[in-house]
Protein backbone atom coordinates (compact mmCIF):
# COMPACT_ATOMS: atom_id res chain seq x y z
CA UNK A 1 0.00 0.00 0.00
CA UNK A 2 0.86 3.71 -0.16
CA UNK A 3 2.42 3.68 -3.60
CA UNK A 4 3.33 6.82 -5.51
CA UNK A 5 3.71 6.39 -9.24
CA UNK A 6 5.75 8.91 -11.21
CA UNK A 7 5.93 9.21 -14.99
CA UNK A 8 7.87 9.41 -17.16
CA UNK A 9 10.97 7.86 -15.68
CA UNK A 10 13.17 9.43 -18.33
CA UNK A 11 12.60 12.25 -20.79
CA UNK A 12 14.80 14.08 -23.23
CA UNK A 13 13.56 17.35 -24.66
CA UNK A 14 14.84 20.23 -26.72
CA UNK A 15 15.63 23.61 -25.24
CA UNK A 16 12.63 25.87 -25.20
CA UNK A 17 10.03 23.13 -25.01
CA UNK A 18 7.89 22.18 -22.01
CA UNK A 19 7.82 18.88 -20.18
CA UNK A 20 5.12 17.56 -17.87
CA UNK A 21 5.86 15.11 -15.07
CA UNK A 22 3.02 13.27 -13.34
CA UNK A 23 2.86 12.02 -9.79
CA UNK A 24 -0.02 9.78 -8.76
CA UNK A 25 -0.95 8.26 -5.42
CA UNK A 26 -2.25 4.85 -6.46
CA UNK A 27 -4.04 3.57 -3.39
CA UNK A 28 -4.53 6.57 -1.16
CA UNK A 29 -5.52 10.20 -1.33
CA UNK A 30 -2.81 12.80 -1.02
CA UNK A 31 -3.94 16.32 -0.24
CA UNK A 32 -0.32 17.40 -0.16
CA UNK A 33 2.51 16.34 -2.41
CA UNK A 34 6.08 17.54 -2.52
CA UNK A 35 8.37 18.08 -5.50
CA UNK A 36 12.13 17.74 -5.17
CA UNK A 37 15.04 18.26 -7.50
CA UNK A 38 18.30 16.38 -7.22
CA UNK A 39 21.44 17.32 -9.13
CA UNK A 40 24.12 14.67 -9.69
CA UNK A 41 25.82 13.55 -6.49
CA UNK A 42 23.82 16.05 -4.46
CA UNK A 43 20.99 15.84 -2.00
CA UNK A 44 17.31 16.42 -2.65
CA UNK A 45 16.16 20.00 -2.56
CA UNK A 46 12.51 20.78 -1.99
CA UNK A 47 11.11 22.85 -4.83
CA UNK A 48 7.50 23.23 -3.86
CA UNK A 49 4.62 21.88 -1.84
CA UNK A 50 1.60 21.00 -3.91
CA UNK A 51 -1.82 21.38 -2.28
CA UNK A 52 -4.95 19.88 -3.76
CA UNK A 53 -7.34 22.56 -4.90
CA UNK A 54 -5.10 25.49 -4.12
CA UNK A 55 -1.89 27.14 -5.26
CA UNK A 56 1.42 25.47 -4.67
CA UNK A 57 3.88 26.87 -2.17
CA UNK A 58 7.30 27.40 -3.71
CA UNK A 59 10.61 27.41 -1.91
CA UNK A 60 12.80 30.45 -2.09
CA UNK A 61 14.65 30.70 -5.36
CA UNK A 62 12.29 28.46 -7.31
CA UNK A 63 10.57 30.22 -10.20
CA UNK A 64 6.86 29.49 -10.00
CA UNK A 65 6.29 30.61 -13.58
CA UNK A 66 8.88 28.18 -14.83
CA UNK A 67 7.91 25.20 -12.71
CA UNK A 68 4.14 25.00 -12.94
CA UNK A 69 2.45 22.77 -10.41
CA UNK A 70 -1.11 21.57 -10.68
CA UNK A 71 -2.82 19.44 -8.04
CA UNK A 72 -6.31 19.16 -9.43
CA UNK A 73 -7.32 15.94 -7.69
CA UNK A 74 -6.52 14.04 -4.53
CA UNK A 75 -4.45 11.51 -6.45
CA UNK A 76 -2.61 13.54 -9.07
CA UNK A 77 -0.07 16.31 -9.02
CA UNK A 78 1.82 17.47 -12.09
CA UNK A 79 5.00 19.47 -12.52
CA UNK A 80 5.51 21.22 -15.84
CA UNK A 81 8.94 22.55 -16.66
CA UNK A 82 8.29 25.37 -19.10
CA UNK A 83 10.77 26.69 -21.66
CA UNK A 84 13.30 24.15 -20.53
CA UNK A 85 17.01 24.98 -20.56
CA UNK A 86 19.97 22.59 -20.27
CA UNK A 87 20.52 23.77 -16.70
CA UNK A 88 17.08 22.35 -15.84
CA UNK A 89 18.45 18.89 -16.52
CA UNK A 90 18.10 17.06 -13.24
CA UNK A 91 16.39 14.25 -11.38
CA UNK A 92 12.92 15.26 -10.21
CA UNK A 93 11.16 13.31 -7.46
CA UNK A 94 7.73 13.67 -5.94
CA UNK A 95 6.50 12.43 -2.60
CA UNK A 96 3.40 12.28 -0.46
CA UNK A 97 2.86 11.66 3.20
CA UNK A 98 2.13 8.01 3.71
CA UNK A 99 -1.25 7.17 5.24
CA UNK A 100 0.37 4.18 6.92
CA UNK A 101 1.70 6.32 9.74
CA UNK A 102 4.90 8.32 9.68
CA UNK A 103 7.18 8.55 6.73
CA UNK A 104 6.73 9.74 3.22
CA UNK A 105 6.35 7.72 0.06
CA UNK A 106 8.43 8.72 -2.92
CA UNK A 107 7.94 8.30 -6.61
CA UNK A 108 10.65 6.58 -8.62
CA UNK A 109 11.84 9.86 -10.05
CA UNK A 110 12.13 11.42 -13.50
CA UNK A 111 15.47 11.97 -15.20
CA UNK A 112 15.08 15.10 -17.34
CA UNK A 113 17.70 15.89 -19.94
CA UNK A 114 17.40 19.10 -21.90
CA UNK A 115 19.47 19.24 -25.08
CA UNK B 1 14.88 26.14 11.86
CA UNK B 2 15.61 22.51 11.36
CA UNK B 3 18.68 21.09 9.66
CA UNK B 4 20.50 17.82 9.32
CA UNK B 5 24.16 17.05 8.78
CA UNK B 6 25.56 13.78 7.56
CA UNK B 7 29.10 13.67 8.78
CA UNK B 8 30.52 11.44 6.05
CA UNK B 9 30.01 11.92 2.33
CA UNK B 10 31.49 8.50 1.58
CA UNK B 11 31.82 5.34 3.67
CA UNK B 12 33.55 2.18 2.49
CA UNK B 13 33.25 -1.16 4.29
CA UNK B 14 34.00 -4.75 3.51
CA UNK B 15 31.18 -7.21 3.08
CA UNK B 16 30.25 -8.77 6.39
CA UNK B 17 31.60 -5.91 8.52
CA UNK B 18 29.51 -3.38 10.46
CA UNK B 19 28.11 -0.24 8.90
CA UNK B 20 27.90 3.14 10.66
CA UNK B 21 26.45 6.17 8.89
CA UNK B 22 26.46 9.27 11.05
CA UNK B 23 23.79 11.94 11.24
CA UNK B 24 23.32 14.97 13.49
CA UNK B 25 20.22 17.12 13.48
CA UNK B 26 19.04 20.49 14.66
CA UNK B 27 15.41 21.19 15.37
CA UNK B 28 13.40 23.62 17.43
CA UNK B 29 10.75 21.02 18.05
CA UNK B 30 10.58 17.34 18.82
CA UNK B 31 11.52 16.15 15.37
CA UNK B 32 10.60 13.19 13.29
CA UNK B 33 13.70 11.60 11.82
CA UNK B 34 14.07 9.24 8.91
CA UNK B 35 16.67 7.31 6.99
CA UNK B 36 16.08 6.72 3.30
CA UNK B 37 18.10 4.71 0.81
CA UNK B 38 18.42 5.53 -2.88
CA UNK B 39 19.83 3.21 -5.49
CA UNK B 40 21.14 4.77 -8.72
CA UNK B 41 18.46 6.54 -10.76
CA UNK B 42 15.77 5.28 -8.43
CA UNK B 43 13.38 6.86 -6.00
CA UNK B 44 13.81 6.73 -2.25
CA UNK B 45 12.94 3.83 0.01
CA UNK B 46 12.22 4.33 3.69
CA UNK B 47 14.58 2.34 5.92
CA UNK B 48 13.25 3.46 9.26
CA UNK B 49 11.69 6.37 11.13
CA UNK B 50 11.71 7.88 14.59
CA UNK B 51 8.58 9.66 15.76
CA UNK B 52 9.05 10.10 19.53
CA UNK B 53 8.42 6.51 20.49
CA UNK B 54 11.26 4.08 21.27
CA UNK B 55 14.67 5.66 20.84
CA UNK B 56 16.13 2.54 19.23
CA UNK B 57 14.41 2.11 15.92
CA UNK B 58 14.62 -1.05 13.87
CA UNK B 59 14.14 -0.83 10.13
CA UNK B 60 14.19 -3.00 7.08
CA UNK B 61 17.11 -5.06 5.81
CA UNK B 62 18.74 -5.28 9.22
CA UNK B 63 19.28 -1.56 9.68
CA UNK B 64 18.63 0.25 12.91
CA UNK B 65 19.19 3.72 14.32
CA UNK B 66 19.29 5.22 17.79
CA UNK B 67 17.86 8.62 18.61
CA UNK B 68 20.09 10.39 21.15
CA UNK B 69 18.61 13.70 22.15
CA UNK B 70 21.59 14.70 24.30
CA UNK B 71 23.89 14.30 21.31
CA UNK B 72 21.31 15.40 18.70
CA UNK B 73 22.28 12.33 16.72
CA UNK B 74 20.48 9.65 14.76
CA UNK B 75 23.20 7.35 13.45
CA UNK B 76 22.34 4.43 11.19
CA UNK B 77 23.94 1.04 11.81
CA UNK B 78 23.91 -2.48 10.49
CA UNK B 79 25.86 -5.37 11.99
CA UNK B 80 26.93 -6.95 8.72
CA UNK B 81 27.06 -5.27 5.33
CA UNK B 82 25.85 -6.95 2.16
CA UNK B 83 26.87 -6.07 -1.35
CA UNK B 84 23.28 -5.04 -2.05
CA UNK B 85 23.55 -2.33 0.62
CA UNK B 86 25.75 -0.24 -1.65
CA UNK B 87 23.69 2.90 -2.31
CA UNK B 88 23.14 6.50 -1.27
CA UNK B 89 21.70 7.06 2.19
CA UNK B 90 19.88 10.16 3.35
CA UNK B 91 19.16 11.28 6.88
CA UNK B 92 16.01 13.40 6.94
CA UNK B 93 14.30 15.58 9.53
CA UNK B 94 10.74 16.79 9.63
CA UNK B 95 9.16 19.11 12.13
CA UNK B 96 5.70 18.27 13.43
CA UNK B 97 2.85 19.28 11.21
CA UNK B 98 1.32 22.54 12.30
CA UNK B 99 -0.80 25.22 10.73
CA UNK B 100 2.33 26.83 9.39
CA UNK B 101 4.24 23.71 8.47
CA UNK B 102 2.98 20.96 6.25
CA UNK B 103 5.65 18.60 7.53
CA UNK B 104 8.07 19.11 4.72
CA UNK B 105 11.30 17.19 4.82
CA UNK B 106 14.83 18.52 5.11
CA UNK B 107 17.46 16.22 3.65
CA UNK B 108 21.03 15.69 4.67
CA UNK B 109 23.73 15.82 2.07
CA UNK B 110 23.76 12.07 1.63
CA UNK B 111 26.33 9.36 2.33
CA UNK B 112 27.52 7.01 -0.35
CA UNK B 113 28.03 3.54 1.04
CA UNK B 114 30.49 1.36 -0.82
CA UNK B 115 30.66 -2.33 0.05
CA UNK B 116 33.80 -4.17 -1.01
CA UNK B 117 33.86 -7.93 -1.57
Coordinates of C-alpha atoms in Angstrom, one line a residue:
Chain A
X1 CA 0.0 0.0 0.0
X2 CA 0.9 3.7 -0.2
X3 CA 2.4 3.7 -3.6
X4 CA 3.3 6.8 -5.5
X5 CA 3.7 6.4 -9.2
X6 CA 5.8 8.9 -11.2
X7 CA 5.9 9.2 -15.0
X8 CA 7.9 9.4 -17.2
X9 CA 11.0 7.9 -15.7
X10 CA 13.2 9.4 -18.3
X11 CA 12.6 12.3 -20.8
X12 CA 14.8 14.1 -23.2
X13 CA 13.6 17.3 -24.7
X14 CA 14.8 20.2 -26.7
X15 CA 15.6 23.6 -25.2
X16 CA 12.6 25.9 -25.2
X17 CA 10.0 23.1 -25.0
X18 CA 7.9 22.2 -22.0
X19 CA 7.8 18.9 -20.2
X20 CA 5.1 17.6 -17.9
X21 CA 5.9 15.1 -15.1
X22 CA 3.0 13.3 -13.3
X23 CA 2.9 12.0 -9.8
X24 CA 0.0 9.8 -8.8
X25 CA -0.9 8.3 -5.4
X26 CA -2.3 4.9 -6.5
X27 CA -4.0 3.6 -3.4
X28 CA -4.5 6.6 -1.2
X29 CA -5.5 10.2 -1.3
X30 CA -2.8 12.8 -1.0
X31 CA -3.9 16.3 -0.2
X32 CA -0.3 17.4 -0.2
X33 CA 2.5 16.3 -2.4
X34 CA 6.1 17.5 -2.5
X35 CA 8.4 18.1 -5.5
X36 CA 12.1 17.7 -5.2
X37 CA 15.0 18.3 -7.5
X38 CA 18.3 16.4 -7.2
X39 CA 21.4 17.3 -9.1
X40 CA 24.1 14.7 -9.7
X41 CA 25.8 13.5 -6.5
X42 CA 23.8 16.1 -4.5
X43 CA 21.0 15.8 -2.0
X44 CA 17.3 16.4 -2.6
X45 CA 16.2 20.0 -2.6
X46 CA 12.5 20.8 -2.0
X47 CA 11.1 22.9 -4.8
X48 CA 7.5 23.2 -3.9
X49 CA 4.6 21.9 -1.8
X50 CA 1.6 21.0 -3.9
X51 CA -1.8 21.4 -2.3
X52 CA -5.0 19.9 -3.8
X53 CA -7.3 22.6 -4.9
X54 CA -5.1 25.5 -4.1
X55 CA -1.9 27.1 -5.3
X56 CA 1.4 25.5 -4.7
X57 CA 3.9 26.9 -2.2
X58 CA 7.3 27.4 -3.7
X59 CA 10.6 27.4 -1.9
X60 CA 12.8 30.5 -2.1
X61 CA 14.7 30.7 -5.4
X62 CA 12.3 28.5 -7.3
X63 CA 10.6 30.2 -10.2
X64 CA 6.9 29.5 -10.0
X65 CA 6.3 30.6 -13.6
X66 CA 8.9 28.2 -14.8
X67 CA 7.9 25.2 -12.7
X68 CA 4.1 25.0 -12.9
X69 CA 2.5 22.8 -10.4
X70 CA -1.1 21.6 -10.7
X71 CA -2.8 19.4 -8.0
X72 CA -6.3 19.2 -9.4
X73 CA -7.3 15.9 -7.7
X74 CA -6.5 14.0 -4.5
X75 CA -4.4 11.5 -6.4
X76 CA -2.6 13.5 -9.1
X77 CA -0.1 16.3 -9.0
X78 CA 1.8 17.5 -12.1
X79 CA 5.0 19.5 -12.5
X80 CA 5.5 21.2 -15.8
X81 CA 8.9 22.5 -16.7
X82 CA 8.3 25.4 -19.1
X83 CA 10.8 26.7 -21.7
X84 CA 13.3 24.1 -20.5
X85 CA 17.0 25.0 -20.6
X86 CA 20.0 22.6 -20.3
X87 CA 20.5 23.8 -16.7
X88 CA 17.1 22.3 -15.8
X89 CA 18.5 18.9 -16.5
X90 CA 18.1 17.1 -13.2
X91 CA 16.4 14.3 -11.4
X92 CA 12.9 15.3 -10.2
X93 CA 11.2 13.3 -7.5
X94 CA 7.7 13.7 -5.9
X95 CA 6.5 12.4 -2.6
X96 CA 3.4 12.3 -0.5
X97 CA 2.9 11.7 3.2
X98 CA 2.1 8.0 3.7
X99 CA -1.3 7.2 5.2
X100 CA 0.4 4.2 6.9
X101 CA 1.7 6.3 9.7
X102 CA 4.9 8.3 9.7
X103 CA 7.2 8.5 6.7
X104 CA 6.7 9.7 3.2
X105 CA 6.3 7.7 0.1
X106 CA 8.4 8.7 -2.9
X107 CA 7.9 8.3 -6.6
X108 CA 10.6 6.6 -8.6
X109 CA 11.8 9.9 -10.1
X110 CA 12.1 11.4 -13.5
X111 CA 15.5 12.0 -15.2
X112 CA 15.1 15.1 -17.3
X113 CA 17.7 15.9 -19.9
X114 CA 17.4 19.1 -21.9
X115 CA 19.5 19.2 -25.1
Chain B
X1 CA 14.9 26.1 11.9
X2 CA 15.6 22.5 11.4
X3 CA 18.7 21.1 9.7
X4 CA 20.5 17.8 9.3
X5 CA 24.2 17.1 8.8
X6 CA 25.6 13.8 7.6
X7 CA 29.1 13.7 8.8
X8 CA 30.5 11.4 6.0
X9 CA 30.0 11.9 2.3
X10 CA 31.5 8.5 1.6
X11 CA 31.8 5.3 3.7
X12 CA 33.5 2.2 2.5
X13 CA 33.3 -1.2 4.3
X14 CA 34.0 -4.8 3.5
X15 CA 31.2 -7.2 3.1
X16 CA 30.3 -8.8 6.4
X17 CA 31.6 -5.9 8.5
X18 CA 29.5 -3.4 10.5
X19 CA 28.1 -0.2 8.9
X20 CA 27.9 3.1 10.7
X21 CA 26.4 6.2 8.9
X22 CA 26.5 9.3 11.0
X23 CA 23.8 11.9 11.2
X24 CA 23.3 15.0 13.5
X25 CA 20.2 17.1 13.5
X26 CA 19.0 20.5 14.7
X27 CA 15.4 21.2 15.4
X28 CA 13.4 23.6 17.4
X29 CA 10.7 21.0 18.1
X30 CA 10.6 17.3 18.8
X31 CA 11.5 16.2 15.4
X32 CA 10.6 13.2 13.3
X33 CA 13.7 11.6 11.8
X34 CA 14.1 9.2 8.9
X35 CA 16.7 7.3 7.0
X36 CA 16.1 6.7 3.3
X37 CA 18.1 4.7 0.8
X38 CA 18.4 5.5 -2.9
X39 CA 19.8 3.2 -5.5
X40 CA 21.1 4.8 -8.7
X41 CA 18.5 6.5 -10.8
X42 CA 15.8 5.3 -8.4
X43 CA 13.4 6.9 -6.0
X44 CA 13.8 6.7 -2.3
X45 CA 12.9 3.8 0.0
X46 CA 12.2 4.3 3.7
X47 CA 14.6 2.3 5.9
X48 CA 13.2 3.5 9.3
X49 CA 11.7 6.4 11.1
X50 CA 11.7 7.9 14.6
X51 CA 8.6 9.7 15.8
X52 CA 9.0 10.1 19.5
X53 CA 8.4 6.5 20.5
X54 CA 11.3 4.1 21.3
X55 CA 14.7 5.7 20.8
X56 CA 16.1 2.5 19.2
X57 CA 14.4 2.1 15.9
X58 CA 14.6 -1.1 13.9
X59 CA 14.1 -0.8 10.1
X60 CA 14.2 -3.0 7.1
X61 CA 17.1 -5.1 5.8
X62 CA 18.7 -5.3 9.2
X63 CA 19.3 -1.6 9.7
X64 CA 18.6 0.3 12.9
X65 CA 19.2 3.7 14.3
X66 CA 19.3 5.2 17.8
X67 CA 17.9 8.6 18.6
X68 CA 20.1 10.4 21.1
X69 CA 18.6 13.7 22.2
X70 CA 21.6 14.7 24.3
X71 CA 23.9 14.3 21.3
X72 CA 21.3 15.4 18.7
X73 CA 22.3 12.3 16.7
X74 CA 20.5 9.6 14.8
X75 CA 23.2 7.3 13.5
X76 CA 22.3 4.4 11.2
X77 CA 23.9 1.0 11.8
X78 CA 23.9 -2.5 10.5
X79 CA 25.9 -5.4 12.0
X80 CA 26.9 -6.9 8.7
X81 CA 27.1 -5.3 5.3
X82 CA 25.8 -6.9 2.2
X83 CA 26.9 -6.1 -1.4
X84 CA 23.3 -5.0 -2.0
X85 CA 23.6 -2.3 0.6
X86 CA 25.8 -0.2 -1.6
X87 CA 23.7 2.9 -2.3
X88 CA 23.1 6.5 -1.3
X89 CA 21.7 7.1 2.2
X90 CA 19.9 10.2 3.3
X91 CA 19.2 11.3 6.9
X92 CA 16.0 13.4 6.9
X93 CA 14.3 15.6 9.5
X94 CA 10.7 16.8 9.6
X95 CA 9.2 19.1 12.1
X96 CA 5.7 18.3 13.4
X97 CA 2.9 19.3 11.2
X98 CA 1.3 22.5 12.3
X99 CA -0.8 25.2 10.7
X100 CA 2.3 26.8 9.4
X101 CA 4.2 23.7 8.5
X102 CA 3.0 21.0 6.2
X103 CA 5.6 18.6 7.5
X104 CA 8.1 19.1 4.7
X105 CA 11.3 17.2 4.8
X106 CA 14.8 18.5 5.1
X107 CA 17.5 16.2 3.7
X108 CA 21.0 15.7 4.7
X109 CA 23.7 15.8 2.1
X110 CA 23.8 12.1 1.6
X111 CA 26.3 9.4 2.3
X112 CA 27.5 7.0 -0.4
X113 CA 28.0 3.5 1.0
X114 CA 30.5 1.4 -0.8
X115 CA 30.7 -2.3 0.0
X116 CA 33.8 -4.2 -1.0
X117 CA 33.9 -7.9 -1.6

